[in-house]
Amino acid sequence: MDNDKPLQPETEDEIEIEPVRQSSDKMLYCEAEPPPTVEKVKPAQENSETDLEIEDDDKFFTTGQKELYLEACKLMGVVPVSYFIRNMEESYVNLNHHGLGPRGTKAIAIALVSNPAITKLELEDNCIMEEGVLSLVEMLQENYYLQEMNISNNHLGLEGARIISDFFERNSSSIWSLELSGNDFKEDSAALLCQALSTNYRIKKLDLSHNQFSDVGGEHLGQMLAINVGLTSLDLSWNNFHTRGAVALCNGLRLDLSMNGFGNEVALALGEVLRLNSCLVYLDIGGNDIGNEGASKISKGLESNESLRVLKLFLNPINMDGAILLILAIKRNPKSRMEELDISNVLVSEQFMKTLDGVYAIHPQLDVVFKAVQGLSPKKTIFLLTNPMKLIQRASHPAVGARSLLLAAERLLPGEQAWGCCSANARSAGCVPGLLPAPSGSALCLSS
């Protein structure tokens, strides 16, 4: 019995201790519940320094835009651009002339993959080269918010053209406006770009000015334009096109072919194109050494053309005789849709003005822009060029009226003033109501 007595308390102790152990276990389990939540957050923060590939979608949802860009800069070994950090939530970002280079561009591209704010991006003159444009193209496969991009003057060359051509062929981006000016594109680049653009329907506005295309490139571009269904504006100014290239190009849409040194021979071909073409609405052939002979050939096309609305012949050696041929051609075409004829380096006579009044009677929508009227005193010239009633009537149209008033203000003879009444639309465009002070320069004719 004595031996049993000590055993009973031990059993009782055990019975008393066991609930304590169970209670302590439960308490430990309850206290251990919050830490896993903290542990789940820590690995995510630690992993943010490991891999920042463009394809890593999870990173964009766990890391802020600013933090993502800073990590990308750290990964690329480049200094972050403070302007980009400050403007990441704006719709327009201008990073021209920032010296980004290929690696800095890649850091920007990584940050833009998931950016929903920026719709227009300027990256001109950053020496991004092929590596940089490849990063941008990869980004554009994921970003469906960016719509306009400028990567002019970035030394892209043939390899850059190849990368962009592959991008065009995919038709998988929201980009509709692309500026590729001054990127050392030659004939081989034209062939690649045109082959891709033949099936592309997303690009609406394309700038290929200041490259090195010649007639062979013009033929490639002309063949592409004949079948492309997307482009509405193409800038090819400051290239090296001559007769063959110019004729091949004039198949439709808006064309800027200024400063290409065509001469009168090309003007003959352009006149034939205007006679047969029913799509071209805008043609800029300024600064192409086209004289009166060329103006005569172009006027033949204007007599039957029913689509062209704007023709710019500024900085060509055309005098009043050539100008009369042009306006009479428009007058003889009752179906002409011409709205603007720019011959603003031509001095005209009072006889020209009378002829022009007859043209306006048939085509009131037309604006003929010229330099001044010979043989009139400055004040009389100003009165003719700035008819208040005509300017007020034109000002009722926001796009044309404001432009006419502003141009009239800018090009009046030195020391003179023009009387005009600005509409609200013109005032919003920067026109000052009442007296418009005239800077130094030549008088301008802007009639309705």
Tab-separated table of C-alpha atoms in Angstrom:
chain	number	residue	atom	x	y	z
A	1	MET	CA	0.000	0.000	0.000
A	2	ASP	CA	2.857	2.352	0.827
A	3	ASN	CA	4.268	1.590	-2.497
A	4	ASP	CA	1.006	2.537	-4.205
A	5	LYS	CA	0.655	5.894	-2.478
A	6	PRO	CA	3.532	7.629	-4.142
A	7	LEU	CA	2.316	6.362	-7.463
A	8	GLN	CA	-1.080	8.004	-7.186
A	9	PRO	CA	0.162	11.592	-6.930
A	10	GLU	CA	2.404	11.020	-9.913
A	11	THR	CA	-0.586	9.843	-11.879
A	12	GLU	CA	-2.563	12.832	-10.692
A	13	ASP	CA	0.311	15.117	-11.606
A	14	GLU	CA	0.420	13.594	-14.999
A	15	ILE	CA	-3.284	14.123	-15.388
A	16	GLU	CA	-2.908	17.719	-14.289
A	17	ILE	CA	0.117	18.354	-16.494
A	18	GLU	CA	-1.287	16.849	-19.681
A	19	PRO	CA	-4.046	19.441	-20.092
A	20	VAL	CA	-1.441	22.156	-19.575
A	21	ARG	CA	0.609	20.666	-22.381
A	22	GLN	CA	-2.402	20.540	-24.629
A	23	SER	CA	-3.315	24.064	-23.684
A	24	SER	CA	0.233	25.253	-24.322
A	25	ASP	CA	0.261	23.454	-27.663
A	26	LYS	CA	-2.892	25.195	-28.706
A	27	MET	CA	-1.558	28.496	-27.564
A	28	LEU	CA	1.657	28.000	-29.518
A	29	TYR	CA	-0.359	27.102	-32.593
A	30	CYS	CA	-2.409	30.298	-32.288
A	31	GLU	CA	0.663	32.421	-31.776
A	32	ALA	CA	2.420	30.833	-34.734
A	33	GLU	CA	-0.384	31.702	-37.200
A	34	PRO	CA	0.571	35.360	-38.028
A	35	PRO	CA	4.278	34.758	-38.880
A	36	PRO	CA	3.595	32.800	-42.121
A	37	THR	CA	1.862	35.924	-43.507
A	38	VAL	CA	4.990	37.963	-42.827
A	39	GLU	CA	7.174	35.242	-44.323
A	40	LYS	CA	5.102	35.302	-47.520
A	41	VAL	CA	5.781	39.021	-48.005
A	42	LYS	CA	9.539	38.814	-47.385
A	43	PRO	CA	10.408	36.389	-50.190
A	44	ALA	CA	8.543	38.593	-52.668
A	45	GLN	CA	10.678	41.570	-51.667
A	46	GLU	CA	13.876	39.543	-51.791
A	47	ASN	CA	13.052	38.084	-55.197
A	48	SER	CA	12.523	41.567	-56.691
A	49	GLU	CA	16.323	41.850	-56.977
A	50	THR	CA	16.872	38.617	-58.855
A	51	ASP	CA	15.271	38.523	-62.314
A	52	LEU	CA	13.686	41.348	-64.297
A	53	GLU	CA	13.172	39.790	-67.692
A	54	ILE	CA	10.473	41.437	-69.847
A	55	GLU	CA	8.516	38.196	-69.861
A	56	ASP	CA	8.207	38.023	-66.019
A	57	ASP	CA	4.571	39.104	-65.647
A	58	ASP	CA	4.396	38.387	-61.900
A	59	LYS	CA	6.908	41.108	-61.178
A	60	PHE	CA	4.671	43.816	-62.593
A	61	PHE	CA	1.878	43.047	-60.185
A	62	THR	CA	4.094	42.867	-57.092
A	63	THR	CA	6.414	45.786	-57.849
A	64	GLY	CA	5.467	49.427	-58.446
A	65	GLN	CA	6.299	51.160	-61.727
A	66	LYS	CA	8.997	53.335	-60.184
A	67	GLU	CA	10.569	50.455	-58.290
A	68	LEU	CA	10.502	48.295	-61.399
A	69	TYR	CA	12.349	50.924	-63.430
A	70	LEU	CA	14.949	51.456	-60.698
A	71	GLU	CA	15.582	47.716	-60.502
A	72	ALA	CA	15.848	47.542	-64.287
A	73	CYS	CA	18.434	50.343	-64.256
A	74	LYS	CA	20.361	48.481	-61.573
A	75	LEU	CA	20.222	45.329	-63.674
A	76	MET	CA	21.401	47.184	-66.812
A	77	GLY	CA	24.036	49.186	-64.960
A	78	VAL	CA	22.682	52.576	-66.062
A	79	VAL	CA	21.738	55.792	-64.262
A	80	PRO	CA	17.936	56.234	-63.941
A	81	VAL	CA	16.386	59.156	-65.817
A	82	SER	CA	14.682	61.359	-63.234
A	83	TYR	CA	12.403	62.942	-65.854
A	84	PHE	CA	11.044	59.511	-66.769
A	85	ILE	CA	10.399	58.669	-63.112
A	86	ARG	CA	8.479	61.920	-62.621
A	87	ASN	CA	6.364	61.460	-65.747
A	88	MET	CA	5.595	57.738	-65.756
A	89	GLU	CA	1.916	58.446	-65.190
A	90	GLU	CA	1.612	61.050	-67.983
A	91	SER	CA	0.239	60.239	-71.435
A	92	TYR	CA	3.156	61.971	-73.243
A	93	VAL	CA	6.815	61.394	-72.393
A	94	ASN	CA	9.650	63.171	-74.231
A	95	LEU	CA	13.039	61.491	-73.773
A	96	ASN	CA	14.713	63.010	-76.840
A	97	HIS	CA	18.483	63.666	-76.552
A	98	HIS	CA	18.890	61.886	-73.205
A	99	GLY	CA	21.854	59.706	-74.231
A	100	LEU	CA	20.088	56.503	-73.219
A	101	GLY	CA	22.051	54.104	-75.398
A	102	PRO	CA	20.944	50.476	-75.902
A	103	ARG	CA	21.040	49.535	-72.209
A	104	GLY	CA	19.229	52.630	-71.002
A	105	THR	CA	16.569	51.989	-73.644
A	106	LYS	CA	16.166	48.414	-72.426
A	107	ALA	CA	15.566	49.670	-68.879
A	108	ILE	CA	12.880	52.024	-70.225
A	109	ALA	CA	11.333	49.154	-72.208
A	110	ILE	CA	11.167	46.899	-69.147
A	111	ALA	CA	9.335	49.605	-67.203
A	112	LEU	CA	6.903	50.203	-70.082
A	113	VAL	CA	5.764	46.593	-70.471
A	114	SER	CA	2.990	47.081	-67.915
A	115	ASN	CA	2.602	50.872	-68.086
A	116	PRO	CA	-1.006	51.810	-68.953
A	117	ALA	CA	-0.550	55.605	-68.905
A	118	ILE	CA	1.941	56.524	-71.648
A	119	THR	CA	0.407	56.692	-75.140
A	120	LYS	CA	3.084	58.763	-76.926
A	121	LEU	CA	6.825	58.239	-76.461
A	122	GLU	CA	9.682	60.319	-77.907
A	123	LEU	CA	13.124	58.652	-78.044
A	124	GLU	CA	14.851	60.634	-80.795
A	125	ASP	CA	18.656	60.916	-80.839
A	126	ASN	CA	19.510	58.394	-78.115
A	127	CYS	CA	21.866	56.100	-80.061
A	128	ILE	CA	19.669	53.111	-79.223
A	129	MET	CA	20.904	51.053	-82.233
A	130	GLU	CA	19.732	47.501	-82.959
A	131	GLU	CA	19.830	46.283	-79.336
A	132	GLY	CA	17.656	49.143	-78.157
A	133	VAL	CA	15.057	48.829	-80.917
A	134	LEU	CA	14.863	45.073	-80.235
A	135	SER	CA	13.982	45.820	-76.596
A	136	LEU	CA	11.311	48.293	-77.700
A	137	VAL	CA	9.778	45.829	-80.150
A	138	GLU	CA	9.635	43.127	-77.463
A	139	MET	CA	7.946	45.613	-75.143
A	140	LEU	CA	5.365	46.506	-77.799
A	141	GLN	CA	4.270	42.879	-78.005
A	142	GLU	CA	2.981	43.221	-74.423
A	143	ASN	CA	2.034	46.905	-74.133
A	144	TYR	CA	-1.254	47.719	-75.873
A	145	TYR	CA	-1.509	51.294	-74.568
A	146	LEU	CA	1.399	52.936	-76.432
A	147	GLN	CA	0.148	54.349	-79.752
A	148	GLU	CA	2.759	56.826	-81.065
A	149	MET	CA	6.542	56.481	-80.966
A	150	ASN	CA	9.456	58.517	-82.311
A	151	ILE	CA	12.808	56.708	-82.683
A	152	SER	CA	14.348	59.021	-85.283
A	153	ASN	CA	18.119	59.610	-85.561
A	154	ASN	CA	19.167	56.495	-83.674
A	155	HIS	CA	21.600	54.818	-86.119
A	156	LEU	CA	19.370	51.808	-86.701
A	157	GLY	CA	20.731	50.907	-90.144
A	158	LEU	CA	19.952	47.668	-91.969
A	159	GLU	CA	19.724	45.475	-88.855
A	160	GLY	CA	17.373	47.936	-87.197
A	161	ALA	CA	15.218	47.942	-90.349
A	162	ARG	CA	15.143	44.130	-90.201
A	163	ILE	CA	13.906	44.166	-86.596
A	164	ILE	CA	11.234	46.774	-87.369
A	165	SER	CA	10.134	44.811	-90.441
A	166	ASP	CA	9.584	41.708	-88.320
A	167	PHE	CA	7.549	43.877	-85.966
A	168	PHE	CA	5.431	45.211	-88.859
A	169	GLU	CA	4.711	41.692	-90.096
A	170	ARG	CA	3.243	40.611	-86.749
A	171	ASN	CA	0.453	43.242	-86.793
A	172	SER	CA	0.230	42.747	-83.042
A	173	SER	CA	0.754	46.217	-81.582
A	174	SER	CA	-1.393	49.283	-80.935
A	175	ILE	CA	1.239	51.570	-82.504
A	176	TRP	CA	-0.279	53.562	-85.390
A	177	SER	CA	2.280	56.392	-85.713
A	178	LEU	CA	6.004	55.685	-86.057
A	179	GLU	CA	8.807	58.158	-86.809
A	180	LEU	CA	11.970	56.628	-88.310
A	181	SER	CA	13.604	59.737	-89.758
A	182	GLY	CA	17.392	59.882	-90.139
A	183	ASN	CA	18.229	56.234	-89.412
A	184	ASP	CA	20.644	55.530	-92.299
A	185	PHE	CA	18.114	53.428	-94.213
A	186	LYS	CA	19.181	52.618	-97.775
A	187	GLU	CA	17.780	50.486	-100.611
A	188	ASP	CA	18.095	47.170	-98.737
A	189	SER	CA	16.261	48.666	-95.770
A	190	ALA	CA	13.518	49.935	-98.094
A	191	ALA	CA	13.030	46.436	-99.495
A	192	LEU	CA	12.651	44.934	-96.011
A	193	LEU	CA	10.333	47.637	-94.710
A	194	CYS	CA	8.130	47.595	-97.809
A	195	GLN	CA	7.744	43.833	-97.808
A	196	ALA	CA	6.501	43.994	-94.217
A	197	LEU	CA	4.297	47.063	-94.758
A	198	SER	CA	2.564	45.397	-97.703
A	199	THR	CA	0.573	43.284	-95.248
A	200	ASN	CA	0.549	45.675	-92.282
A	201	TYR	CA	-2.758	47.417	-91.592
A	202	ARG	CA	-2.068	49.015	-88.201
A	203	ILE	CA	0.517	51.687	-89.099
A	204	LYS	CA	-1.339	54.812	-90.278
A	205	LYS	CA	1.395	57.455	-90.135
A	206	LEU	CA	5.026	56.740	-91.037
A	207	ASP	CA	7.986	59.140	-91.211
A	208	LEU	CA	10.937	57.933	-93.317
A	209	SER	CA	12.385	61.378	-94.104
A	210	HIS	CA	16.114	62.205	-94.042
A	211	ASN	CA	17.172	58.693	-95.039
A	212	GLN	CA	19.129	57.575	-98.113
A	213	PHE	CA	16.450	56.122	-100.407
A	214	SER	CA	16.926	56.631	-104.136
A	215	ASP	CA	14.881	55.523	-107.156
A	216	VAL	CA	15.189	51.802	-106.302
A	217	GLY	CA	13.822	52.500	-102.832
A	218	GLY	CA	11.095	54.627	-104.410
A	219	GLU	CA	10.031	51.701	-106.582
A	220	HIS	CA	9.842	49.421	-103.541
A	221	LEU	CA	7.770	52.021	-101.707
A	222	GLY	CA	5.506	52.553	-104.701
A	223	GLN	CA	4.760	48.825	-104.986
A	224	MET	CA	4.001	48.711	-101.268
A	225	LEU	CA	1.653	51.710	-101.456
A	226	ALA	CA	-0.316	50.044	-104.232
A	227	ILE	CA	-1.413	47.227	-101.907
A	228	ASN	CA	-1.090	48.650	-98.373
A	229	VAL	CA	-4.493	49.210	-96.753
A	230	GLY	CA	-3.429	51.059	-93.598
A	231	LEU	CA	-1.129	53.994	-94.359
A	232	THR	CA	-2.712	57.423	-94.650
A	233	SER	CA	0.409	59.609	-94.265
A	234	LEU	CA	3.968	58.960	-95.425
A	235	ASP	CA	6.829	61.477	-95.082
A	236	LEU	CA	9.667	60.858	-97.560
A	237	SER	CA	11.184	64.336	-97.645
A	238	TRP	CA	14.967	64.802	-97.817
A	239	ASN	CA	15.724	61.544	-99.624
A	240	ASN	CA	17.319	61.067	-103.056
A	241	PHE	CA	14.358	60.275	-105.333
A	242	HIS	CA	14.398	61.244	-108.997
A	243	THR	CA	12.093	60.481	-111.930
A	244	ARG	CA	11.585	56.734	-111.494
A	245	GLY	CA	11.160	56.895	-107.749
A	246	ALA	CA	8.788	59.849	-107.804
A	247	VAL	CA	6.492	58.292	-110.406
A	248	ALA	CA	6.415	54.992	-108.523
A	249	LEU	CA	5.505	56.752	-105.282
A	250	CYS	CA	2.503	58.754	-106.456
A	251	ASN	CA	-0.073	56.018	-106.079
A	252	GLY	CA	-2.137	57.473	-103.253
A	253	LEU	CA	-2.356	59.088	-99.786
A	254	ARG	CA	-0.462	62.123	-98.401
A	255	LEU	CA	3.022	62.516	-99.826
A	256	ASP	CA	5.801	64.836	-98.702
A	257	LEU	CA	8.464	64.732	-101.421
A	258	SER	CA	10.011	68.121	-100.752
A	259	MET	CA	13.739	68.795	-101.116
A	260	ASN	CA	14.494	65.906	-103.471
A	261	GLY	CA	15.773	67.843	-106.516
A	262	PHE	CA	13.273	66.489	-109.059
A	263	GLY	CA	13.483	69.124	-111.784
A	264	ASN	CA	11.082	69.647	-114.699
A	265	GLU	CA	11.404	66.098	-116.035
A	266	VAL	CA	9.831	64.677	-112.900
A	267	ALA	CA	7.152	67.397	-113.022
A	268	LEU	CA	6.095	66.002	-116.390
A	269	ALA	CA	5.638	62.577	-114.833
A	270	LEU	CA	3.820	64.063	-111.827
A	271	GLY	CA	1.383	65.825	-114.133
A	272	GLU	CA	0.523	62.471	-115.709
A	273	VAL	CA	0.143	60.900	-112.269
A	274	LEU	CA	-2.260	63.673	-111.198
A	275	ARG	CA	-4.276	63.163	-114.366
A	276	LEU	CA	-4.771	59.439	-113.690
A	277	ASN	CA	-4.652	59.266	-109.884
A	278	SER	CA	-7.878	59.320	-107.849
A	279	CYS	CA	-6.450	58.813	-104.348
A	280	LEU	CA	-3.744	61.416	-103.736
A	281	VAL	CA	-5.022	64.196	-101.454
A	282	TYR	CA	-1.823	65.955	-100.324
A	283	LEU	CA	1.344	66.528	-102.324
A	284	ASP	CA	4.350	68.549	-101.129
A	285	ILE	CA	6.985	68.981	-103.852
A	286	GLY	CA	8.563	72.155	-102.496
A	287	GLY	CA	12.238	72.816	-103.137
A	288	ASN	CA	12.533	70.513	-106.161
A	289	ASP	CA	13.872	72.896	-108.843
A	290	ILE	CA	10.554	72.897	-110.743
A	291	GLY	CA	10.184	75.944	-113.027
A	292	ASN	CA	7.439	77.266	-115.290
A	293	GLU	CA	7.854	74.317	-117.656
A	294	GLY	CA	7.224	71.917	-114.805
A	295	ALA	CA	4.298	74.025	-113.567
A	296	SER	CA	2.769	73.763	-117.034
A	297	LYS	CA	2.980	69.957	-116.918
A	298	ILE	CA	1.497	69.822	-113.421
A	299	SER	CA	-1.356	72.112	-114.494
A	300	LYS	CA	-2.321	69.552	-117.148
A	301	GLY	CA	-2.900	67.046	-114.382
A	302	LEU	CA	-4.842	69.544	-112.261
A	303	GLU	CA	-7.335	70.075	-115.089
A	304	SER	CA	-8.781	66.594	-114.565
A	305	ASN	CA	-7.759	65.599	-111.031
A	306	GLU	CA	-10.682	65.134	-108.614
A	307	SER	CA	-8.915	64.069	-105.410
A	308	LEU	CA	-6.004	66.425	-104.660
A	309	ARG	CA	-6.709	69.006	-101.959
A	310	VAL	CA	-3.298	70.435	-101.100
A	311	LEU	CA	-0.427	71.167	-103.494
A	312	LYS	CA	2.743	72.788	-102.142
A	313	LEU	CA	5.201	74.259	-104.652
A	314	PHE	CA	7.046	76.608	-102.314
A	315	LEU	CA	10.773	77.225	-102.984
A	316	ASN	CA	10.588	76.299	-106.661
A	317	PRO	CA	11.756	78.738	-109.420
A	318	ILE	CA	8.200	79.425	-110.600
A	319	ASN	CA	7.202	82.980	-111.535
A	320	MET	CA	3.832	84.605	-112.165
A	321	ASP	CA	3.434	82.961	-115.596
A	322	GLY	CA	3.655	79.512	-114.074
A	323	ALA	CA	1.320	80.554	-111.227
A	324	ILE	CA	-1.348	81.696	-113.728
A	325	LEU	CA	-1.181	78.321	-115.500
A	326	LEU	CA	-1.806	76.562	-112.193
A	327	ILE	CA	-4.832	78.604	-111.085
A	328	LEU	CA	-6.410	78.524	-114.575
A	329	ALA	CA	-6.111	74.725	-114.558
A	330	ILE	CA	-8.054	74.627	-111.301
A	331	LYS	CA	-10.628	77.028	-112.709
A	332	ARG	CA	-11.194	74.817	-115.776
A	333	ASN	CA	-11.849	71.769	-113.573
A	334	PRO	CA	-15.361	72.057	-112.056
A	335	LYS	CA	-14.766	68.876	-110.045
A	336	SER	CA	-11.520	70.095	-108.487
A	337	ARG	CA	-11.331	69.657	-104.713
A	338	MET	CA	-8.271	71.858	-104.280
A	339	GLU	CA	-8.218	73.709	-100.965
A	340	GLU	CA	-4.662	75.046	-100.839
A	341	LEU	CA	-2.081	76.006	-103.473
A	342	ASP	CA	1.213	77.117	-101.917
A	343	ILE	CA	3.344	79.274	-104.247
A	344	SER	CA	4.408	81.593	-101.439
A	345	ASN	CA	7.712	82.658	-103.023
A	346	VAL	CA	5.961	84.054	-106.165
A	347	LEU	CA	5.362	87.787	-106.753
A	348	VAL	CA	2.090	88.348	-108.648
A	349	SER	CA	0.422	91.254	-110.469
A	350	GLU	CA	-2.942	92.990	-110.281
A	351	GLN	CA	-3.973	91.048	-113.381
A	352	PHE	CA	-3.221	87.829	-111.503
A	353	MET	CA	-5.458	89.041	-108.668
A	354	LYS	CA	-8.347	89.623	-111.058
A	355	THR	CA	-7.873	86.152	-112.530
A	356	LEU	CA	-7.745	84.717	-109.038
A	357	ASP	CA	-11.057	86.349	-108.144
A	358	GLY	CA	-12.614	84.436	-111.040
A	359	VAL	CA	-11.161	81.189	-109.682
A	360	TYR	CA	-12.529	81.918	-106.219
A	361	ALA	CA	-15.992	82.447	-107.684
A	362	ILE	CA	-15.975	78.832	-108.905
A	363	HIS	CA	-13.960	77.290	-106.050
A	364	PRO	CA	-14.647	79.316	-102.870
A	365	GLN	CA	-12.918	76.666	-100.744
A	366	LEU	CA	-9.529	77.430	-102.317
A	367	ASP	CA	-6.625	79.277	-100.633
A	368	VAL	CA	-3.789	80.459	-102.881
A	369	VAL	CA	-0.717	81.447	-100.891
A	370	PHE	CA	1.739	83.794	-102.649
A	371	LYS	CA	4.343	86.366	-101.662
A	372	ALA	CA	3.023	89.786	-102.639
A	373	VAL	CA	1.402	91.881	-105.383
A	374	GLN	CA	3.771	93.818	-107.623
A	375	GLY	CA	3.165	97.516	-108.303
A	376	LEU	CA	0.948	98.204	-105.280
A	377	SER	CA	1.784	100.398	-102.337
A	378	PRO	CA	2.314	98.457	-99.097
A	379	LYS	CA	-0.963	99.702	-97.576
A	380	LYS	CA	-3.001	98.791	-100.644
A	381	THR	CA	-1.326	95.389	-100.735
A	382	ILE	CA	-2.179	94.803	-97.114
A	383	PHE	CA	-5.786	95.753	-97.732
A	384	LEU	CA	-6.072	93.229	-100.547
A	385	LEU	CA	-4.348	90.473	-98.645
A	386	THR	CA	-6.330	90.820	-95.439
A	387	ASN	CA	-9.942	91.338	-96.490
A	388	PRO	CA	-11.669	91.385	-93.061
A	389	MET	CA	-14.936	89.826	-94.244
A	390	LYS	CA	-13.132	86.942	-95.911
A	391	LEU	CA	-10.977	86.328	-92.882
A	392	ILE	CA	-14.022	86.376	-90.583
A	393	GLN	CA	-15.851	83.940	-92.857
A	394	ARG	CA	-12.848	81.630	-92.922
A	395	ALA	CA	-12.436	81.920	-89.155
A	396	SER	CA	-15.771	80.137	-88.685
A	397	HIS	CA	-13.902	76.951	-89.592
A	398	PRO	CA	-11.497	76.205	-86.707
A	399	ALA	CA	-8.818	74.445	-88.749
A	400	VAL	CA	-8.666	76.873	-91.662
A	401	GLY	CA	-9.716	80.156	-90.084
A	402	ALA	CA	-7.167	80.180	-87.279
A	403	ARG	CA	-4.420	79.163	-89.665
A	404	SER	CA	-5.290	81.927	-92.147
A	405	LEU	CA	-5.370	84.618	-89.484
A	406	LEU	CA	-2.084	83.504	-87.960
A	407	LEU	CA	-0.298	83.285	-91.300
A	408	ALA	CA	-1.626	86.678	-92.304
A	409	ALA	CA	-0.309	88.133	-89.049
A	410	GLU	CA	3.116	86.533	-89.420
A	411	ARG	CA	3.837	87.471	-93.034
A	412	LEU	CA	2.663	91.059	-93.384
A	413	LEU	CA	5.053	93.690	-94.670
A	414	PRO	CA	7.362	95.260	-92.043
A	415	GLY	CA	5.764	97.961	-89.965
A	416	GLU	CA	2.227	97.340	-91.215
A	417	GLN	CA	-0.793	96.082	-89.305
A	418	ALA	CA	-3.784	94.038	-90.356
A	419	TRP	CA	-7.304	94.588	-89.093
A	420	GLY	CA	-9.085	91.364	-88.255
A	421	CYS	CA	-11.622	89.930	-85.866
A	422	CYS	CA	-10.577	86.656	-84.233
A	423	SER	CA	-13.157	84.021	-83.395
A	424	ALA	CA	-12.919	82.017	-80.194
A	425	ASN	CA	-11.319	79.171	-82.121
A	426	ALA	CA	-8.711	81.453	-83.653
A	427	ARG	CA	-8.012	83.026	-80.250
A	428	SER	CA	-7.420	79.591	-78.732
A	429	ALA	CA	-4.869	78.918	-81.461
A	430	GLY	CA	-2.836	81.926	-80.367
A	431	CYS	CA	-4.339	84.701	-82.506
A	432	VAL	CA	-4.604	88.103	-80.838
A	433	PRO	CA	-7.891	89.978	-81.402
A	434	GLY	CA	-7.882	93.449	-82.858
A	435	LEU	CA	-4.690	94.805	-84.368
A	436	LEU	CA	-2.174	92.172	-85.362
A	437	PRO	CA	1.403	93.538	-85.204
A	438	ALA	CA	3.392	92.597	-88.280
A	439	PRO	CA	6.897	91.164	-87.960
A	440	SER	CA	9.476	91.661	-90.655
A	441	GLY	CA	8.762	89.555	-93.695
A	442	SER	CA	6.662	89.453	-96.852
A	443	ALA	CA	2.974	89.965	-97.433
A	444	LEU	CA	0.842	86.887	-97.841
A	445	CYS	CA	-2.371	86.319	-99.784
A	446	LEU	CA	-4.941	84.226	-97.952
A	447	SER	CA	-8.293	84.492	-99.724
A	448	SER	CA	-11.394	82.456	-99.147
